[in-house]
Tab-separated table of C-alpha atoms in Angstrom:
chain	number	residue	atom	x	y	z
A	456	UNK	CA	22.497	-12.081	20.582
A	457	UNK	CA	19.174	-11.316	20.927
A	458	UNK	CA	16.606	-13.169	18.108
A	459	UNK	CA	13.895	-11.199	16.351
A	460	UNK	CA	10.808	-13.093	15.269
A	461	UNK	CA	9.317	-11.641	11.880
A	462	UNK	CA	5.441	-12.566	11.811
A	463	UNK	CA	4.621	-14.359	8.522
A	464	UNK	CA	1.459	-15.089	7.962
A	465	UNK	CA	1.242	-12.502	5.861
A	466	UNK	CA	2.658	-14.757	3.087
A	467	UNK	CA	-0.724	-16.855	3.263
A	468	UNK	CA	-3.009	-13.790	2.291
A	469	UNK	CA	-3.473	-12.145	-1.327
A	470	UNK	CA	-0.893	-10.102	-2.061
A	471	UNK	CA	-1.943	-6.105	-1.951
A	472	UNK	CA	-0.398	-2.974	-0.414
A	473	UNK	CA	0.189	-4.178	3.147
A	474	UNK	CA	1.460	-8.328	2.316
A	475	UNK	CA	4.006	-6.005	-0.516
A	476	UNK	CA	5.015	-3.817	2.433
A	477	UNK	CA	5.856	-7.019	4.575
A	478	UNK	CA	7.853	-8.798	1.556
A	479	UNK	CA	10.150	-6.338	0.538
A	480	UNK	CA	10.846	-5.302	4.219
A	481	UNK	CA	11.466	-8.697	4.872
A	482	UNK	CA	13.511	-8.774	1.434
A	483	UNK	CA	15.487	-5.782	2.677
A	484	UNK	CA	16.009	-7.116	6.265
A	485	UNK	CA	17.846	-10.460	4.582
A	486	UNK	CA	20.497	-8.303	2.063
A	487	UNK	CA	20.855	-6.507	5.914
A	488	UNK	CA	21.581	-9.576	7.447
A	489	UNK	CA	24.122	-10.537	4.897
A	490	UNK	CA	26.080	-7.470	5.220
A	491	UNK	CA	26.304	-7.929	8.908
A	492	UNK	CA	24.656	-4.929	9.342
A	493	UNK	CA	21.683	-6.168	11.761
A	494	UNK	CA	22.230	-6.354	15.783
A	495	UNK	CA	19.920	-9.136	15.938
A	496	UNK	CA	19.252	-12.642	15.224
A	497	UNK	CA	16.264	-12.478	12.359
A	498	UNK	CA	13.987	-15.456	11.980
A	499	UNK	CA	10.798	-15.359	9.833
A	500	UNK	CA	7.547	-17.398	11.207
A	501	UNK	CA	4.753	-18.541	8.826
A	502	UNK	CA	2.142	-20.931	9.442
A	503	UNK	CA	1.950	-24.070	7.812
A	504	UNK	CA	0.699	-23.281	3.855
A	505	UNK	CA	2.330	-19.965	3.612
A	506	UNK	CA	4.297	-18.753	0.493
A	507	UNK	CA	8.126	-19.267	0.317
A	508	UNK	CA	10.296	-16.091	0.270
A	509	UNK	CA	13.453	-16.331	-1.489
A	510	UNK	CA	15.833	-15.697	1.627
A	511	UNK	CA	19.733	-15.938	1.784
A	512	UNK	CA	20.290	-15.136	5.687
A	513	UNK	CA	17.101	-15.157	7.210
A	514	UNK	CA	16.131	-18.543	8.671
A	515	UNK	CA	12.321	-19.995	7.847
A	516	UNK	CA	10.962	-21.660	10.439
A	517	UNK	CA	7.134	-23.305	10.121
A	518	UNK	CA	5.218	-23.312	13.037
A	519	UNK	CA	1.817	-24.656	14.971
A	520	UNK	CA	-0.916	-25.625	13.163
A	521	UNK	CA	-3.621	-22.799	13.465
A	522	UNK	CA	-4.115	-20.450	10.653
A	523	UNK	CA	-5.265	-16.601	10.789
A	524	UNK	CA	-5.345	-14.705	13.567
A	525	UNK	CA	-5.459	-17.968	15.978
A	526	UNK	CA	-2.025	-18.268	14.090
A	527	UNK	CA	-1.196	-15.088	15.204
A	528	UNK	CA	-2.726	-14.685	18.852
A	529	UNK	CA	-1.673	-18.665	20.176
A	530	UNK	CA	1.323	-20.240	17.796
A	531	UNK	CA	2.971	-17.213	16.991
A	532	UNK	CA	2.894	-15.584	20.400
A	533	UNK	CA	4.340	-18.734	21.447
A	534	UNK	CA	7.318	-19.600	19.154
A	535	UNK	CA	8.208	-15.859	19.760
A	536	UNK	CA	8.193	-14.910	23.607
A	537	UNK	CA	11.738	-15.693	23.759
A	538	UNK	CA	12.810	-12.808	21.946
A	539	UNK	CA	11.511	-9.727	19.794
A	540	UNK	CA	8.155	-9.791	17.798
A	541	UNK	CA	8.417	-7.935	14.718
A	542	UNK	CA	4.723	-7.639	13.217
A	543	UNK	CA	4.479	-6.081	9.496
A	544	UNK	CA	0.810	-6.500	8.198
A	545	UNK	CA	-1.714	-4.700	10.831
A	546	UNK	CA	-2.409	-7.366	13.552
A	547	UNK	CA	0.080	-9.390	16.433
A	548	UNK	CA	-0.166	-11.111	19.216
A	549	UNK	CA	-2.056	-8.988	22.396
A	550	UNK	CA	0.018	-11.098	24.299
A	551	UNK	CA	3.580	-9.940	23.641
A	552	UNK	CA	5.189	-6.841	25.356
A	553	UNK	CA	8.895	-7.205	23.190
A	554	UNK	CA	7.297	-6.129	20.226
A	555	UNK	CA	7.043	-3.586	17.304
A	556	UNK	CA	3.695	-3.552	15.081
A	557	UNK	CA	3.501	-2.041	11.967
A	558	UNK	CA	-0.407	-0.535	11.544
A	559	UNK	CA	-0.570	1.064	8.070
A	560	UNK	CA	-3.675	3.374	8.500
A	561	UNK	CA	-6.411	3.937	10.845
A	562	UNK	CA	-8.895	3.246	8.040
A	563	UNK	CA	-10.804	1.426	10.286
A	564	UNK	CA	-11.519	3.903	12.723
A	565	UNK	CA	-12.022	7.006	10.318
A	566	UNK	CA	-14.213	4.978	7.687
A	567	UNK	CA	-15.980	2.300	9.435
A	568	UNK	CA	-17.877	2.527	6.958
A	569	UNK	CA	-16.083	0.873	4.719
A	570	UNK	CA	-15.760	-2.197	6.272
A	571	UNK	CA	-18.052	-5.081	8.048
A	572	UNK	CA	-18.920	-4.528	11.895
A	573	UNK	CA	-17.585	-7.321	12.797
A	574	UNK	CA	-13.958	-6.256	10.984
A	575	UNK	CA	-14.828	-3.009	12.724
A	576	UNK	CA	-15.510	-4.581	16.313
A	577	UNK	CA	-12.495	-6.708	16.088
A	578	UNK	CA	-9.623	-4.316	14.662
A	579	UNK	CA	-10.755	-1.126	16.579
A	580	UNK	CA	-10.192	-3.570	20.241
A	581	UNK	CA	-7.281	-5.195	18.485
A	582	UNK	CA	-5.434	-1.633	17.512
A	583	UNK	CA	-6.372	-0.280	21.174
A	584	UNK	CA	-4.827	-3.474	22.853
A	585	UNK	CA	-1.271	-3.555	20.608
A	586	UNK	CA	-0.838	0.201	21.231
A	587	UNK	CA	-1.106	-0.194	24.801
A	588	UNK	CA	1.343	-3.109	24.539
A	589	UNK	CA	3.888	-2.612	21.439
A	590	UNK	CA	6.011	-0.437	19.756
A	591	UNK	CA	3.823	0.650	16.940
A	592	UNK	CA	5.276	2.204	13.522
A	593	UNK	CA	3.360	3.084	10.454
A	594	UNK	CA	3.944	4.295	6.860
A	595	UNK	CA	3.687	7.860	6.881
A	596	UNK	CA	4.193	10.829	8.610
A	597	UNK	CA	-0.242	11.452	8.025
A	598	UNK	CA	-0.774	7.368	9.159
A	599	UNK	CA	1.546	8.494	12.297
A	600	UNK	CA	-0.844	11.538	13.121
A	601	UNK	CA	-4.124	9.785	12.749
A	602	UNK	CA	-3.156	6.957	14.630
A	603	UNK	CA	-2.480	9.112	17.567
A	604	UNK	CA	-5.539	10.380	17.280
A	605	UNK	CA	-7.821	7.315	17.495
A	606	UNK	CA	-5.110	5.232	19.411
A	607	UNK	CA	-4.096	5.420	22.891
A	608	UNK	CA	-0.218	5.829	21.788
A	609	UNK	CA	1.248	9.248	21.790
A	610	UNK	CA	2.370	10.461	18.170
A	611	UNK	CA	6.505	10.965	19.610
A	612	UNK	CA	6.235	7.312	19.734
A	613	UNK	CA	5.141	6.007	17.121
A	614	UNK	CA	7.803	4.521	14.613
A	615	UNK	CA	7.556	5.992	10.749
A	616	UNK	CA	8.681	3.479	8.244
A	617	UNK	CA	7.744	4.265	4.725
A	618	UNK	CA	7.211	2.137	1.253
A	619	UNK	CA	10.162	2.022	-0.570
A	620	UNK	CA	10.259	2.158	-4.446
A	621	UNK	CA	12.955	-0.298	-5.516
A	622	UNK	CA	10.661	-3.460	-6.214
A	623	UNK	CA	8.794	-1.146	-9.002
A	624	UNK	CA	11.661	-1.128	-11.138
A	625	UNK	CA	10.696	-4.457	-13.187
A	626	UNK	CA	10.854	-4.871	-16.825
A	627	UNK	CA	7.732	-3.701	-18.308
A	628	UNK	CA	5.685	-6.189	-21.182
A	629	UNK	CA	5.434	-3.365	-23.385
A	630	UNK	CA	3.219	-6.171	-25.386
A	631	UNK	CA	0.452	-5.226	-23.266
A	632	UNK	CA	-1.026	-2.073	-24.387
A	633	UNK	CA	-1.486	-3.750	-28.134
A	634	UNK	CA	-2.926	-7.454	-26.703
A	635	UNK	CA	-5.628	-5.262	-24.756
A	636	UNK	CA	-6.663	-3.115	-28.116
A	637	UNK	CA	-5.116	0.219	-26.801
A	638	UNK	CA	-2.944	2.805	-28.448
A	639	UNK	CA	0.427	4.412	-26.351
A	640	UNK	CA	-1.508	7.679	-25.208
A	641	UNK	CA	-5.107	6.820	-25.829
A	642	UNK	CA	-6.119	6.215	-22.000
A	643	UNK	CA	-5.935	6.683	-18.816
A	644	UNK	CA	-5.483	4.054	-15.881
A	645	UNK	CA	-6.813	3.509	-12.312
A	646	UNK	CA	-5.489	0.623	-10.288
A	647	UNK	CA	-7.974	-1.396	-7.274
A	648	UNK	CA	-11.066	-2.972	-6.869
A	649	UNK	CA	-14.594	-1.960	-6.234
A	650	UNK	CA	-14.542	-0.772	-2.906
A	651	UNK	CA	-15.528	2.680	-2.286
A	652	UNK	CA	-12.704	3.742	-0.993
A	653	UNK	CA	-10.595	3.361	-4.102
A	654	UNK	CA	-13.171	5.599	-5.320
A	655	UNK	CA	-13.691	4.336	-9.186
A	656	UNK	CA	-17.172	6.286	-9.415
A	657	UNK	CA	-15.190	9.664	-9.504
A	658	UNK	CA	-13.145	8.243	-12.356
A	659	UNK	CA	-15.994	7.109	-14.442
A	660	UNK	CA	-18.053	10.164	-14.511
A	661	UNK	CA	-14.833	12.206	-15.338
A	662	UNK	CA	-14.405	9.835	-18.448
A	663	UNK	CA	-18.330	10.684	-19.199
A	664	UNK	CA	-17.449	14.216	-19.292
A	665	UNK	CA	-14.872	14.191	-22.244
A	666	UNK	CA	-15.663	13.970	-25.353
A	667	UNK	CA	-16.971	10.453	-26.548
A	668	UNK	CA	-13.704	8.313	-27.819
A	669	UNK	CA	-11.318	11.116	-26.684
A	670	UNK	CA	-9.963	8.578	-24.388
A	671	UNK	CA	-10.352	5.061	-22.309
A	672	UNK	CA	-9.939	4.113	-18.768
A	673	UNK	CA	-8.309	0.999	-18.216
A	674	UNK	CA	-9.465	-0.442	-14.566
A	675	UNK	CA	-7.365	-2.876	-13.473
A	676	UNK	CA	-8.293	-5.212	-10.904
A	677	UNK	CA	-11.183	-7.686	-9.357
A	678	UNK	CA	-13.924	-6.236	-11.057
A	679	UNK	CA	-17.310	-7.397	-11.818
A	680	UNK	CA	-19.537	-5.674	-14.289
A	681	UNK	CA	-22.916	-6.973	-13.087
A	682	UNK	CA	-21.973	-5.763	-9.645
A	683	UNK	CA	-21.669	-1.774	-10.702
A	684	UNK	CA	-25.275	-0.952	-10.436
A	685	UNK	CA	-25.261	-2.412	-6.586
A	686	UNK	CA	-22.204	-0.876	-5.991
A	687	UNK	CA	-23.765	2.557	-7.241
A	688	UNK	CA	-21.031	3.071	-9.598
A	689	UNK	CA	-21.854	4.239	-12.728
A	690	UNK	CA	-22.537	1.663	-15.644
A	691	UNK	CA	-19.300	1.450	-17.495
A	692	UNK	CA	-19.222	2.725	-21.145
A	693	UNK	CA	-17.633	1.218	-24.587
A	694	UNK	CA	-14.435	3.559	-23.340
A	695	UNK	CA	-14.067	1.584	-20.078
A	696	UNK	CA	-11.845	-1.393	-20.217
A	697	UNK	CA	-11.873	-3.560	-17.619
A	698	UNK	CA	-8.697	-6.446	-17.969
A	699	UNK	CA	-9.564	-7.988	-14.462
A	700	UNK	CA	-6.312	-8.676	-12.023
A	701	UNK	CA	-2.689	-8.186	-14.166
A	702	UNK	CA	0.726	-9.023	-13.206
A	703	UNK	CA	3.331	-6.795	-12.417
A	704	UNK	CA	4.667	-6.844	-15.736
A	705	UNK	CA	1.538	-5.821	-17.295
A	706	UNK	CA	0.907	-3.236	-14.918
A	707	UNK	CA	4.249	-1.894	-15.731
A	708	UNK	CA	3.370	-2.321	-19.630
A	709	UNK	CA	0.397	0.053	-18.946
A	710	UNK	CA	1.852	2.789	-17.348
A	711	UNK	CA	4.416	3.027	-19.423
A	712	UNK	CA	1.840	3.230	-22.532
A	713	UNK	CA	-1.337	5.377	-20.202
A	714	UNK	CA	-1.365	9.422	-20.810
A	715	UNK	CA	-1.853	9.591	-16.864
A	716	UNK	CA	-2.468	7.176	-13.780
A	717	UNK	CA	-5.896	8.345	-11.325
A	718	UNK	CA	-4.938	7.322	-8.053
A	719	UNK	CA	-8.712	8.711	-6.730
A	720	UNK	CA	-8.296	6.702	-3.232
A	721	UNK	CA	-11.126	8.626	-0.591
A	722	UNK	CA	-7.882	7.354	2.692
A	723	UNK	CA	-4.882	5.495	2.192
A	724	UNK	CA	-1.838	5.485	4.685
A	725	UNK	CA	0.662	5.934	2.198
A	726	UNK	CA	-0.029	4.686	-1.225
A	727	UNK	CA	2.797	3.114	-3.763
A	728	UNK	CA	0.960	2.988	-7.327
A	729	UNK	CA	1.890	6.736	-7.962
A	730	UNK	CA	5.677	5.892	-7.496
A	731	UNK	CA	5.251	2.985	-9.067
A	732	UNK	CA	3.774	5.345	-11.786
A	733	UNK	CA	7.078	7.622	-11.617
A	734	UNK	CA	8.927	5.101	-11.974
A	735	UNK	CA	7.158	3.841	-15.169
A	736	UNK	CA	7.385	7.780	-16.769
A	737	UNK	CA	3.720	7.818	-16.071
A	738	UNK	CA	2.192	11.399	-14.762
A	739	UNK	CA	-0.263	11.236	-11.965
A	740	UNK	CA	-3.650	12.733	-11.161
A	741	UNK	CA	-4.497	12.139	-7.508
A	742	UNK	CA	-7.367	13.129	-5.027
A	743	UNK	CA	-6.018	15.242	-2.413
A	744	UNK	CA	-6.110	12.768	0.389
A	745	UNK	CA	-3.195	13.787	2.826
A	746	UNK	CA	-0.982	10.854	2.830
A	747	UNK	CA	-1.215	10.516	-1.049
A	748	UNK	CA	-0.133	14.761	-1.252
A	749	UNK	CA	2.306	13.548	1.579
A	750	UNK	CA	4.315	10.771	-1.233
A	751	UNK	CA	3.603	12.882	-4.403
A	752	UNK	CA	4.324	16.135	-3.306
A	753	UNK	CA	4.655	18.371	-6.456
A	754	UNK	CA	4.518	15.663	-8.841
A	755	UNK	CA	1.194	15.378	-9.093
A	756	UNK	CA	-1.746	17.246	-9.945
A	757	UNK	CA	-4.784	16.922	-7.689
A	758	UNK	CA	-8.492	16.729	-6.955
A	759	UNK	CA	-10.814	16.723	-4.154
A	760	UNK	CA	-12.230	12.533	-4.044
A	761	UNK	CA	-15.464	13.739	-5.675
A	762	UNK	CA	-14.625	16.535	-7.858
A	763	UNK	CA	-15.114	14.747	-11.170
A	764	UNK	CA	-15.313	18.267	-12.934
A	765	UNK	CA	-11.762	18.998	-12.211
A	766	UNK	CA	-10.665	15.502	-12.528
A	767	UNK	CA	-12.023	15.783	-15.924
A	768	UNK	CA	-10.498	19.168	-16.879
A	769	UNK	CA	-7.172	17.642	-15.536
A	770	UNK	CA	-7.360	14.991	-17.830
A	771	UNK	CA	-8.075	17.018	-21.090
A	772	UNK	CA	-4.942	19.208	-19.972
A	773	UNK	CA	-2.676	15.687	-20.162
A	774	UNK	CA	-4.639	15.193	-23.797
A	775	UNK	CA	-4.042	18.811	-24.801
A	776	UNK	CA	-0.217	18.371	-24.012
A	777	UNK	CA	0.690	17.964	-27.769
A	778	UNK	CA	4.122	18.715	-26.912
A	779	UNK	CA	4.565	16.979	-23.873
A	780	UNK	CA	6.179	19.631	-21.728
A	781	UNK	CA	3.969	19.012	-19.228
A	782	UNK	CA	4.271	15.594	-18.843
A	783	UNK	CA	8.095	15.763	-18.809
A	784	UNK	CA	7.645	18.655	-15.905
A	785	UNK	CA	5.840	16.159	-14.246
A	786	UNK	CA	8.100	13.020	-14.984
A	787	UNK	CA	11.385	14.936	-13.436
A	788	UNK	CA	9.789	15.705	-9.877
A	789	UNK	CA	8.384	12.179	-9.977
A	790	UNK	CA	11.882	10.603	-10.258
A	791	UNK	CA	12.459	13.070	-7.349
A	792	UNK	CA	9.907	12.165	-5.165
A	793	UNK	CA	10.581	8.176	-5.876
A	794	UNK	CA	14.509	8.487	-4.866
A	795	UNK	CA	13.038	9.855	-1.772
A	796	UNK	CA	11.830	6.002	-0.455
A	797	UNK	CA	13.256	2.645	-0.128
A	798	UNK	CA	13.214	-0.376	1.701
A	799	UNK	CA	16.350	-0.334	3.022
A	800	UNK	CA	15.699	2.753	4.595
A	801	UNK	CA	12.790	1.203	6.019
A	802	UNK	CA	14.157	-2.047	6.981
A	803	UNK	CA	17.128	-0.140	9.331
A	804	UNK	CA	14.320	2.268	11.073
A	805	UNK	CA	12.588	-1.132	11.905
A	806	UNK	CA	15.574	-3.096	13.301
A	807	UNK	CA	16.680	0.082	15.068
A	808	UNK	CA	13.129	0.036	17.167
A	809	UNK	CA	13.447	-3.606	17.414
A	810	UNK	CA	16.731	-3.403	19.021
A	811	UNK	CA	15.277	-0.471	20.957
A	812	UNK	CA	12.606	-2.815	22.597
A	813	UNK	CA	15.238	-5.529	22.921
A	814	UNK	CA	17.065	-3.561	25.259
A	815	UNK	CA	14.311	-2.940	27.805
């Protein structure tokens, strides 16, 4: 029986969209395993340091004694040439022919911009070398398309593996929405960081454009106040609330409490806090980036990234909703869209290309 050799060194980086892609796959691959329904031998890799995963069938195996892509390119090449590489978080081994590569996005390539030159430099010869090399999947049927595009992999081969929306489904501290001051209704929430890709600046002038103490925005995430003027965002207002980093709970708490969700990302590859918003009975307004129309379909109502005029009117339509027929509109196709993704799904398409390469 062939053996196939899950990269983790994913469980030694903070956990965001791509480490939570790897973890539940992983998650899903082990319930696989334990059914028997797996062709292979599966055998996760981390370097030394890296997070346990709570695994019933999967073997954990440390290995060398590099870290970061040294880990990746040198120990983990190693431990793995005798069978199948599976790679879930962007990067693997140049080395390796038996193996499948997840790349979420070609971010890098379409928004350099965004990103050092050296992360630039290094990703854009890293992506170029693994496509000529691996089986590479993505996340969406947009992520599959671009990466053609930039990459020298034709788009018939390239592997789609979506998100999946069963993790989302935790219980909720409904606690939250009263600790932080707020009132079930009274804002609206955006989920991320700083970056200008996740876009906050359209969210805060559409806030500015209500009437004063209409509503808040609840940021969630690593965010620094004295860093907004240098980030040339604008200076948040008394109806800006900005909790820092919550846990999943919270999150949950919030979205089950917020009049909407703004998902205003400028690129993702797939993007799972509007499911995780369906799931939570929380309506989304999202910019009209194509992998984010791709997930929400219908369920959402959209704007262009910098259209803060109609992200505004948008959001007094959700206020104006004194009924809530529109929001329960919205709520049914969301539960639509979310039964449309999971993990397990996922995990088989991924085994099925890794016994695909096994077979060689």
């Amino acid at each position: 029986m062939d053996t196939v050799y899950i990269n983790g060194r994913f469980l030694t980086q903070p956990v965001s969209g791509v480490q939570r892609y790897a973890q539940e796959i992983v998650t899903a691959l082990d319930a696989l395993a334990g059914e028997g329904a797996l062709p292979a031998r599966y055998v996760l890799l981390t370097p030394p340091g890296a997070r346990a995963l709570d695994l019933a069938n999967i073997e954990t195996r440390i290995c060398g004694k590099r870290a970061g892509h040294f880990w990746d390119q040198v120990d983990f090449a190693r431990a793995a040439r005798g069978g199948t590489a599976l790679c879930l978080a962007m990067t693997g081994p140049v080395a390796l022919r038996r193996q499948v590569v997840v790349i979420h996005d070609a971010a890098v390539q379409r928004h350099p911009e965004h990103f050092s030159k050296p992360y630039v430099m290094a990703h854009t010869l890293l992506d170029r070398l693994l496509a000529r090399r691996a089986v590479v999947a993505t996340v969406s049927e947009f992520s599959r398309r671009e990466l053609a595009e930039v990459l020298p992999v034709a788009e018939r081969d390239i592997v789609v593996a979506t998100n999946g929306a069963e993790h989302l489904s935790i219980a909720p501290d409904a606690g939250v929405v009263e600790r932080l001051g707020l009132t079930k209704g009274g804002y609206f929430l955006t989920l991320g960081n700083l970056t200008r890709n996740k876009n906050l600046a359209v969210a805060l002038r559409a806030l500015a454009r209500l009437t004063p103490g209409s509503a808040k925005l609840v940021a969630v995430g690593r965010m620094d106040r004295s860093v907004f003027g240098t980030a040339g965002l604008p200076e948040p207002g008394a109806d800006v609330l900005l909790p820092g980093r919550l846990d999943d709970a919270e999150v949950a708490g919030l979205m089950q409490g917020a009049r909407a969700l703004i998902f205003p990302s400028i690129y993702e590859g797939f993007g799972i806090p509007p499911l995780e918003a369906f799931v939570n009975d929380c309506p989304v307004l999202a910019s009209t980036a194509p992998a984010v129309r791709e997930v929400c379909g219908p369920a959402a109502d959209y704007f262009e990234p910098h259209d803060d005029a109609t992200l505004a009117r948008l959001m007094q339509m959700l206020l104006d909703d004194a009924d809530g027929a529109l929001r329960r509109d919205r709520l049914v196709k969301g539960h639509e869209r979310v039964a449309r993704y999971t993990w397990r799904g996922s995990a088989r398409v991924l085994a099925d290309a890794c016994a695909k390469v096994a077979a060689r």
